[in-house]
PDB file of C-alpha atoms in Angstrom:
ATOM      1  CA  GLU A   1     126.401-262.704 -60.516  1.00 72.00           C
ATOM      2  CA  PRO A   2     123.801-265.185 -60.796  1.00 72.00           C
ATOM      3  CA  GLU A   3     123.177-265.632 -64.656  1.00 90.00           C
ATOM      4  CA  VAL A   4     120.136-267.154 -66.618  1.00 95.00           C
ATOM      5  CA  THR A   5     121.819-270.393 -68.779  1.00 96.00           C
ATOM      6  CA  GLN A   6     120.258-271.055 -72.113  1.00 97.00           C
ATOM      7  CA  THR A   7     121.188-274.327 -74.243  1.00 95.00           C
ATOM      8  CA  PRO A   8     121.680-275.018 -76.902  1.00 95.00           C
ATOM      9  CA  SER A   9     123.419-272.026 -78.230  1.00 95.00           C
ATOM     10  CA  HIS A  10     122.845-272.690 -81.488  1.00 96.00           C
ATOM     11  CA  GLN A  11     120.169-275.327 -82.568  1.00 96.00           C
ATOM     12  CA  VAL A  12     119.125-276.554 -86.247  1.00 97.00           C
ATOM     13  CA  THR A  13     116.184-278.189 -87.251  1.00 96.00           C
ATOM     14  CA  GLN A  14     114.225-279.113 -90.714  1.00 96.00           C
ATOM     15  CA  MET A  15     110.952-277.375 -90.971  1.00 96.00           C
ATOM     16  CA  GLY A  16     108.219-279.621 -89.310  1.00 96.00           C
ATOM     17  CA  GLN A  17     110.270-281.045 -86.248  1.00 97.00           C
ATOM     18  CA  GLU A  18     109.392-280.015 -82.819  1.00 97.00           C
ATOM     19  CA  VAL A  19     112.228-278.620 -81.019  1.00 97.00           C
ATOM     20  CA  ILE A  20     112.524-278.061 -76.906  1.00 97.00           C
ATOM     21  CA  LEU A  21     114.763-274.635 -75.874  1.00 97.00           C
ATOM     22  CA  ARG A  22     115.789-275.128 -72.672  1.00 97.00           C
ATOM     23  CA  CYS A  23     116.741-272.462 -69.554  1.00 97.00           C
ATOM     24  CA  VAL A  24     117.992-272.816 -66.660  1.00 96.00           C
ATOM     25  CA  PRO A  25     116.683-269.082 -64.946  1.00 95.00           C
ATOM     26  CA  ILE A  26     118.238-267.669 -61.604  1.00 92.00           C
ATOM     27  CA  SER A  27     117.250-269.934 -58.519  1.00 89.00           C
ATOM     28  CA  ASN A  28     115.570-267.914 -56.553  1.00 85.00           C
ATOM     29  CA  HIS A  29     113.312-266.095 -58.907  1.00 90.00           C
ATOM     30  CA  LEU A  30     110.074-267.093 -59.284  1.00 89.00           C
ATOM     31  CA  TYR A  31     108.350-265.434 -62.948  1.00 91.00           C
ATOM     32  CA  PHE A  32     109.996-267.002 -66.078  1.00 94.00           C
ATOM     33  CA  TYR A  33     109.712-265.278 -69.714  1.00 96.00           C
ATOM     34  CA  TRP A  34     110.108-266.489 -73.259  1.00 97.00           C
ATOM     35  CA  TYR A  35     110.973-263.424 -76.094  1.00 97.00           C
ATOM     36  CA  ARG A  36     111.918-263.958 -79.158  1.00 96.00           C
ATOM     37  CA  GLN A  37     114.373-261.474 -81.894  1.00 94.00           C
ATOM     38  CA  ILE A  38     114.156-261.962 -85.517  1.00 93.00           C
ATOM     39  CA  LEU A  39     117.452-261.196 -87.453  1.00 88.00           C
ATOM     40  CA  GLY A  40     117.649-257.369 -87.437  1.00 83.00           C
ATOM     41  CA  GLN A  41     114.203-256.611 -85.557  1.00 86.00           C
ATOM     42  CA  LYS A  42     112.852-255.759 -82.030  1.00 88.00           C
ATOM     43  CA  VAL A  43     112.353-258.293 -78.843  1.00 94.00           C
ATOM     44  CA  GLU A  44     109.224-259.359 -78.522  1.00 95.00           C
ATOM     45  CA  PHE A  45     107.210-260.955 -75.691  1.00 96.00           C
ATOM     46  CA  LEU A  46     105.967-264.574 -75.634  1.00 97.00           C
ATOM     47  CA  VAL A  47     105.183-265.521 -72.856  1.00 97.00           C
ATOM     48  CA  SER A  48     105.493-265.308 -69.283  1.00 94.00           C
ATOM     49  CA  PHE A  49     105.162-267.755 -66.246  1.00 93.00           C
ATOM     50  CA  TYR A  50     104.763-267.838 -62.567  1.00 90.00           C
ATOM     51  CA  ASN A  51     103.471-270.359 -59.908  1.00 88.00           C
ATOM     52  CA  ASN A  52     103.791-272.988 -62.754  1.00 90.00           C
ATOM     53  CA  GLU A  53     100.843-271.649 -65.297  1.00 92.00           C
ATOM     54  CA  ILE A  54     100.968-269.282 -68.155  1.00 94.00           C
ATOM     55  CA  SER A  55     100.356-265.858 -66.673  1.00 92.00           C
ATOM     56  CA  GLU A  56     100.289-264.066 -69.810  1.00 92.00           C
ATOM     57  CA  LYS A  57     101.074-264.706 -73.852  1.00 94.00           C
ATOM     58  CA  SER A  58     101.105-262.609 -77.200  1.00 94.00           C
ATOM     59  CA  GLU A  59      99.353-263.704 -80.072  1.00 94.00           C
ATOM     60  CA  ILE A  60     102.278-265.539 -81.599  1.00 94.00           C
ATOM     61  CA  PHE A  61     102.665-267.739 -78.800  1.00 96.00           C
ATOM     62  CA  ASP A  62      99.582-270.302 -80.675  1.00 93.00           C
ATOM     63  CA  ASP A  63      99.147-273.524 -80.068  1.00 94.00           C
ATOM     64  CA  GLN A  64     102.378-274.609 -81.738  1.00 96.00           C
ATOM     65  CA  PHE A  65     103.751-273.485 -78.639  1.00 97.00           C
ATOM     66  CA  SER A  66     103.832-274.676 -74.759  1.00 97.00           C
ATOM     67  CA  VAL A  67     106.257-273.878 -72.021  1.00 96.00           C
ATOM     68  CA  GLU A  68     106.762-276.182 -69.024  1.00 94.00           C
ATOM     69  CA  ARG A  69     109.095-276.482 -65.787  1.00 91.00           C
ATOM     70  CA  PRO A  70     109.638-280.000 -65.279  1.00 86.00           C
ATOM     71  CA  ASP A  71     111.620-279.446 -62.354  1.00 86.00           C
ATOM     72  CA  GLY A  72     112.813-277.074 -59.599  1.00 78.00           C
ATOM     73  CA  SER A  73     115.600-275.286 -61.772  1.00 87.00           C
ATOM     74  CA  ASN A  74     114.689-275.737 -65.965  1.00 93.00           C
ATOM     75  CA  PHE A  75     112.501-274.421 -67.968  1.00 96.00           C
ATOM     76  CA  THR A  76     111.218-275.174 -71.311  1.00 97.00           C
ATOM     77  CA  LEU A  77     109.635-273.580 -74.768  1.00 97.00           C
ATOM     78  CA  LYS A  78     108.426-276.276 -76.496  1.00 97.00           C
ATOM     79  CA  ILE A  79     108.172-275.604 -80.217  1.00 97.00           C
ATOM     80  CA  ARG A  80     105.593-278.851 -81.976  1.00 95.00           C
ATOM     81  CA  SER A  81     105.753-278.242 -85.209  1.00 94.00           C
ATOM     82  CA  THR A  82     108.420-275.672 -85.983  1.00 96.00           C
ATOM     83  CA  LYS A  83     107.973-273.231 -89.346  1.00 95.00           C
ATOM     84  CA  LEU A  84     110.548-271.162 -91.260  1.00 96.00           C
ATOM     85  CA  GLU A  85     109.282-267.870 -89.335  1.00 95.00           C
ATOM     86  CA  ASP A  86     110.742-269.781 -86.115  1.00 96.00           C
ATOM     87  CA  SER A  87     113.894-269.180 -87.106  1.00 97.00           C
ATOM     88  CA  ALA A  88     115.104-266.290 -84.574  1.00 97.00           C
ATOM     89  CA  MET A  89     116.855-265.790 -81.223  1.00 96.00           C
ATOM     90  CA  TYR A  90     115.075-267.169 -78.752  1.00 98.00           C
ATOM     91  CA  PHE A  91     115.223-265.483 -74.967  1.00 97.00           C
ATOM     92  CA  CYS A  92     114.953-266.663 -71.947  1.00 97.00           C
ATOM     93  CA  ALA A  93     114.453-263.978 -68.960  1.00 95.00           C
ATOM     94  CA  SER A  94     113.844-264.653 -64.957  1.00 93.00           C
ATOM     95  CA  SER A  95     112.725-262.146 -62.543  1.00 90.00           C
ATOM     96  CA  ASP A  96     111.948-261.955 -58.716  1.00 84.00           C
ATOM     97  CA  THR A  97     109.200-260.332 -56.766  1.00 73.00           C
ATOM     98  CA  GLY A  98     109.565-256.793 -55.166  1.00 62.00           C
ATOM     99  CA  SER A  99     109.304-253.333 -56.691  1.00 54.00           C
ATOM    100  CA  ASP A 100     113.261-253.625 -57.960  1.00 61.00           C
ATOM    101  CA  GLN A 101     113.579-256.513 -59.825  1.00 69.00           C
ATOM    102  CA  PRO A 102     114.572-256.551 -63.622  1.00 82.00           C
ATOM    103  CA  GLN A 103     113.898-258.738 -65.333  1.00 89.00           C
ATOM    104  CA  HIS A 104     117.358-260.799 -66.143  1.00 91.00           C
ATOM    105  CA  PHE A 105     117.802-262.297 -69.864  1.00 94.00           C
ATOM    106  CA  GLY A 106     120.021-264.883 -70.965  1.00 95.00           C
ATOM    107  CA  ASP A 107     122.857-265.062 -73.997  1.00 95.00           C
ATOM    108  CA  GLY A 108     119.792-266.767 -76.224  1.00 96.00           C
ATOM    109  CA  THR A 109     119.585-269.652 -78.153  1.00 97.00           C
ATOM    110  CA  ARG A 110     119.705-269.359 -82.079  1.00 97.00           C
ATOM    111  CA  LEU A 111     116.790-271.461 -83.572  1.00 97.00           C
ATOM    112  CA  SER A 112     117.123-272.094 -87.330  1.00 97.00           C
ATOM    113  CA  ILE A 113     114.649-273.820 -89.477  1.00 96.00           C
ATOM    114  CA  LEU A 114     115.105-275.303 -92.606  1.00 95.00           C
TER     115      LEU A 114
ATOM    116  CA  GLN B   1      98.983-248.356 -77.507  1.00 67.00           C
ATOM    117  CA  GLN B   2     101.479-251.379 -76.516  1.00 77.00           C
ATOM    118  CA  GLN B   3     104.466-249.567 -78.766  1.00 91.00           C
ATOM    119  CA  VAL B   4     107.609-247.809 -78.211  1.00 96.00           C
ATOM    120  CA  LYS B   5     109.158-245.912 -80.221  1.00 97.00           C
ATOM    121  CA  GLN B   6     112.622-245.497 -80.556  1.00 97.00           C
ATOM    122  CA  SER B   7     115.139-243.316 -82.714  1.00 96.00           C
ATOM    123  CA  PRO B   8     117.534-242.852 -84.125  1.00 97.00           C
ATOM    124  CA  GLN B   9     117.688-246.489 -86.234  1.00 96.00           C
ATOM    125  CA  SER B  10     121.480-246.101 -85.867  1.00 97.00           C
ATOM    126  CA  LEU B  11     123.890-243.414 -84.482  1.00 97.00           C
ATOM    127  CA  ILE B  12     127.508-242.640 -84.835  1.00 98.00           C
ATOM    128  CA  VAL B  13     129.692-240.592 -81.999  1.00 98.00           C
ATOM    129  CA  GLN B  14     133.377-239.719 -81.512  1.00 98.00           C
ATOM    130  CA  LYS B  15     134.780-241.319 -78.886  1.00 97.00           C
ATOM    131  CA  GLY B  16     134.516-238.420 -75.543  1.00 97.00           C
ATOM    132  CA  GLY B  17     131.163-237.377 -77.009  1.00 98.00           C
ATOM    133  CA  ILE B  18     127.903-237.544 -76.386  1.00 98.00           C
ATOM    134  CA  SER B  19     124.975-240.097 -77.351  1.00 98.00           C
ATOM    135  CA  ILE B  20     121.333-239.598 -76.931  1.00 98.00           C
ATOM    136  CA  ILE B  21     118.525-241.642 -77.799  1.00 98.00           C
ATOM    137  CA  ASN B  22     114.635-240.672 -77.624  1.00 98.00           C
ATOM    138  CA  CYS B  23     111.960-242.693 -76.875  1.00 98.00           C
ATOM    139  CA  ALA B  24     107.961-242.373 -76.581  1.00 97.00           C
ATOM    140  CA  TYR B  25     104.725-243.769 -75.752  1.00 96.00           C
ATOM    141  CA  GLU B  26     101.458-244.292 -75.448  1.00 94.00           C
ATOM    142  CA  ASN B  27     100.239-246.302 -72.646  1.00 92.00           C
ATOM    143  CA  THR B  28      99.719-244.528 -69.420  1.00 91.00           C
ATOM    144  CA  ALA B  29      99.703-247.433 -67.786  1.00 90.00           C
ATOM    145  CA  PHE B  30     103.285-248.327 -68.238  1.00 92.00           C
ATOM    146  CA  ASP B  31     105.391-247.468 -65.144  1.00 90.00           C
ATOM    147  CA  TYR B  32     108.711-248.888 -65.676  1.00 90.00           C
ATOM    148  CA  PHE B  33     111.116-247.893 -68.096  1.00 93.00           C
ATOM    149  CA  PRO B  34     114.276-249.690 -68.317  1.00 93.00           C
ATOM    150  CA  TRP B  35     117.234-249.516 -70.673  1.00 96.00           C
ATOM    151  CA  TYR B  36     118.637-252.487 -72.090  1.00 95.00           C
ATOM    152  CA  GLN B  37     122.212-253.080 -73.777  1.00 96.00           C
ATOM    153  CA  GLN B  38     123.351-255.352 -76.218  1.00 94.00           C
ATOM    154  CA  PHE B  39     126.123-256.871 -77.550  1.00 94.00           C
ATOM    155  CA  PRO B  40     126.674-259.330 -80.512  1.00 90.00           C
ATOM    156  CA  GLY B  41     125.889-263.128 -79.793  1.00 87.00           C
ATOM    157  CA  LYS B  42     124.620-261.914 -76.432  1.00 90.00           C
ATOM    158  CA  GLY B  43     121.229-261.201 -74.427  1.00 91.00           C
ATOM    159  CA  PRO B  44     119.744-257.540 -73.904  1.00 93.00           C
ATOM    160  CA  ALA B  45     121.252-256.708 -70.207  1.00 93.00           C
ATOM    161  CA  LEU B  46     119.870-254.490 -68.241  1.00 91.00           C
ATOM    162  CA  LEU B  47     121.483-251.048 -68.514  1.00 94.00           C
ATOM    163  CA  ILE B  48     119.677-248.489 -66.332  1.00 93.00           C
ATOM    164  CA  ALA B  49     115.672-248.177 -65.250  1.00 92.00           C
ATOM    165  CA  ILE B  50     113.547-245.197 -64.392  1.00 92.00           C
ATOM    166  CA  ARG B  51     109.945-245.038 -62.959  1.00 90.00           C
ATOM    167  CA  PRO B  52     107.587-241.882 -63.955  1.00 89.00           C
ATOM    168  CA  ASP B  53     107.491-240.328 -61.247  1.00 90.00           C
ATOM    169  CA  VAL B  54     111.238-239.250 -61.428  1.00 91.00           C
ATOM    170  CA  SER B  55     112.295-237.060 -63.850  1.00 94.00           C
ATOM    171  CA  GLU B  56     116.204-237.820 -63.934  1.00 96.00           C
ATOM    172  CA  LYS B  57     117.957-240.857 -62.717  1.00 96.00           C
ATOM    173  CA  LYS B  58     122.091-240.561 -63.729  1.00 96.00           C
ATOM    174  CA  GLU B  59     124.302-244.082 -63.022  1.00 94.00           C
ATOM    175  CA  GLY B  60     128.066-243.115 -63.607  1.00 96.00           C
ATOM    176  CA  ARG B  61     128.269-241.855 -67.229  1.00 97.00           C
ATOM    177  CA  PHE B  62     124.531-243.463 -68.078  1.00 97.00           C
ATOM    178  CA  THR B  63     121.551-240.556 -67.275  1.00 97.00           C
ATOM    179  CA  ILE B  64     117.959-241.268 -68.067  1.00 96.00           C
ATOM    180  CA  SER B  65     115.452-238.048 -68.638  1.00 96.00           C
ATOM    181  CA  PHE B  66     112.035-238.730 -68.474  1.00 96.00           C
ATOM    182  CA  ASN B  67     109.205-236.379 -69.484  1.00 95.00           C
ATOM    183  CA  LYS B  68     105.726-237.656 -68.237  1.00 94.00           C
ATOM    184  CA  SER B  69     103.205-235.193 -70.154  1.00 94.00           C
ATOM    185  CA  ALA B  70     105.354-235.825 -73.197  1.00 95.00           C
ATOM    186  CA  LYS B  71     105.318-239.599 -72.893  1.00 95.00           C
ATOM    187  CA  GLN B  72     109.060-239.630 -73.547  1.00 96.00           C
ATOM    188  CA  PHE B  73     112.298-240.389 -72.438  1.00 97.00           C
ATOM    189  CA  SER B  74     115.822-240.150 -73.126  1.00 97.00           C
ATOM    190  CA  LEU B  75     119.615-241.877 -72.629  1.00 98.00           C
ATOM    191  CA  HIS B  76     122.424-239.733 -72.372  1.00 98.00           C
ATOM    192  CA  ILE B  77     125.840-241.762 -72.811  1.00 98.00           C
ATOM    193  CA  MET B  78     128.463-238.749 -71.697  1.00 97.00           C
ATOM    194  CA  ASP B  79     132.345-239.568 -72.434  1.00 98.00           C
ATOM    195  CA  SER B  80     130.994-242.109 -75.520  1.00 98.00           C
ATOM    196  CA  GLN B  81     133.875-245.034 -75.911  1.00 97.00           C
ATOM    197  CA  PRO B  82     134.382-247.577 -77.930  1.00 97.00           C
ATOM    198  CA  GLY B  83     133.229-250.048 -75.902  1.00 97.00           C
ATOM    199  CA  ASP B  84     129.416-248.737 -75.284  1.00 97.00           C
ATOM    200  CA  SER B  85     129.615-249.869 -79.661  1.00 98.00           C
ATOM    201  CA  ALA B  86     126.423-251.962 -78.590  1.00 97.00           C
ATOM    202  CA  THR B  87     122.418-251.658 -79.403  1.00 96.00           C
ATOM    203  CA  TYR B  88     120.387-250.260 -77.316  1.00 97.00           C
ATOM    204  CA  PHE B  89     116.826-250.906 -76.378  1.00 96.00           C
ATOM    205  CA  CYS B  90     114.208-248.936 -74.311  1.00 97.00           C
ATOM    206  CA  ALA B  91     111.237-250.602 -72.762  1.00 95.00           C
ATOM    207  CA  ALA B  92     108.581-250.437 -70.769  1.00 94.00           C
ATOM    208  CA  SER B  93     106.727-252.368 -68.743  1.00 90.00           C
ATOM    209  CA  THR B  94     103.642-252.014 -66.182  1.00 87.00           C
ATOM    210  CA  ARG B  95     105.236-253.439 -63.443  1.00 75.00           C
ATOM    211  CA  GLN B  96     108.502-254.841 -63.011  1.00 67.00           C
ATOM    212  CA  TRP B  97     107.428-258.226 -63.628  1.00 72.00           C
ATOM    213  CA  ASP B  98     105.338-257.609 -66.032  1.00 82.00           C
ATOM    214  CA  LYS B  99     106.372-258.731 -69.945  1.00 89.00           C
ATOM    215  CA  VAL B 100     108.295-255.698 -71.043  1.00 91.00           C
ATOM    216  CA  ILE B 101     107.827-254.164 -74.314  1.00 94.00           C
ATOM    217  CA  PHE B 102     111.293-253.013 -76.333  1.00 95.00           C
ATOM    218  CA  GLY B 103     111.444-250.316 -79.135  1.00 96.00           C
ATOM    219  CA  PRO B 104     112.893-251.436 -82.418  1.00 95.00           C
ATOM    220  CA  GLY B 105     116.577-250.607 -81.036  1.00 96.00           C
ATOM    221  CA  THR B 106     119.626-248.361 -82.122  1.00 97.00           C
ATOM    222  CA  SER B 107     123.007-249.046 -83.023  1.00 97.00           C
ATOM    223  CA  LEU B 108     125.848-247.594 -81.779  1.00 98.00           C
ATOM    224  CA  SER B 109     129.557-247.069 -83.118  1.00 98.00           C
ATOM    225  CA  VAL B 110     131.663-245.126 -81.399  1.00 98.00           C
ATOM    226  CA  ILE B 111     134.428-244.428 -83.166  1.00 96.00           C
ATOM    227  CA  PRO B 112     137.734-243.746 -81.946  1.00 92.00           C
TER     228      PRO B 112
END
């Protein structure tokens, strides 16, 4: 079964540094998403992306965050200047169009800010 | 109004028993209600989903019951097994490709 693949599985970064989280969505999917999950808390929506542009973003997704689809297969989340509170699991998801197409999630990148 | 409420926070069930998780929502624009299962170190995986025009959906041991007038829905896991031990999230979205609003999760432990 096709999978959403995320790299790296764990990223450790100094506060203030830039970090890029990478995702390879399922190949024929057209909608892409980033979510985050702070330890012990619920999964929160960050941003959705369709047709090479952001379709919706949450209050969490401020100017420090950006997303990009640099080629036909990758989807990235960049955090420009990381803060301690950015420490979380970050999940990428993708979905196809059509009425019976749910979002498929990757296994996440654990981001630890020191 | 975007919130999805979920209870209980944690649940311990004996093997072979029935696990029941309840959820509620406010936003009547929600049109798709998935349940996700998450094992430690893994991402959420879709378990079963329902639309509000259906009152019940069953897939194997997993059943969703939906009460549109009460804006409540629940997951029943019949014949619960130790392998079902995971965190379960109810969720909602206005369309399947729209953002998913997750409940806070229920940690289920099925003991032998």
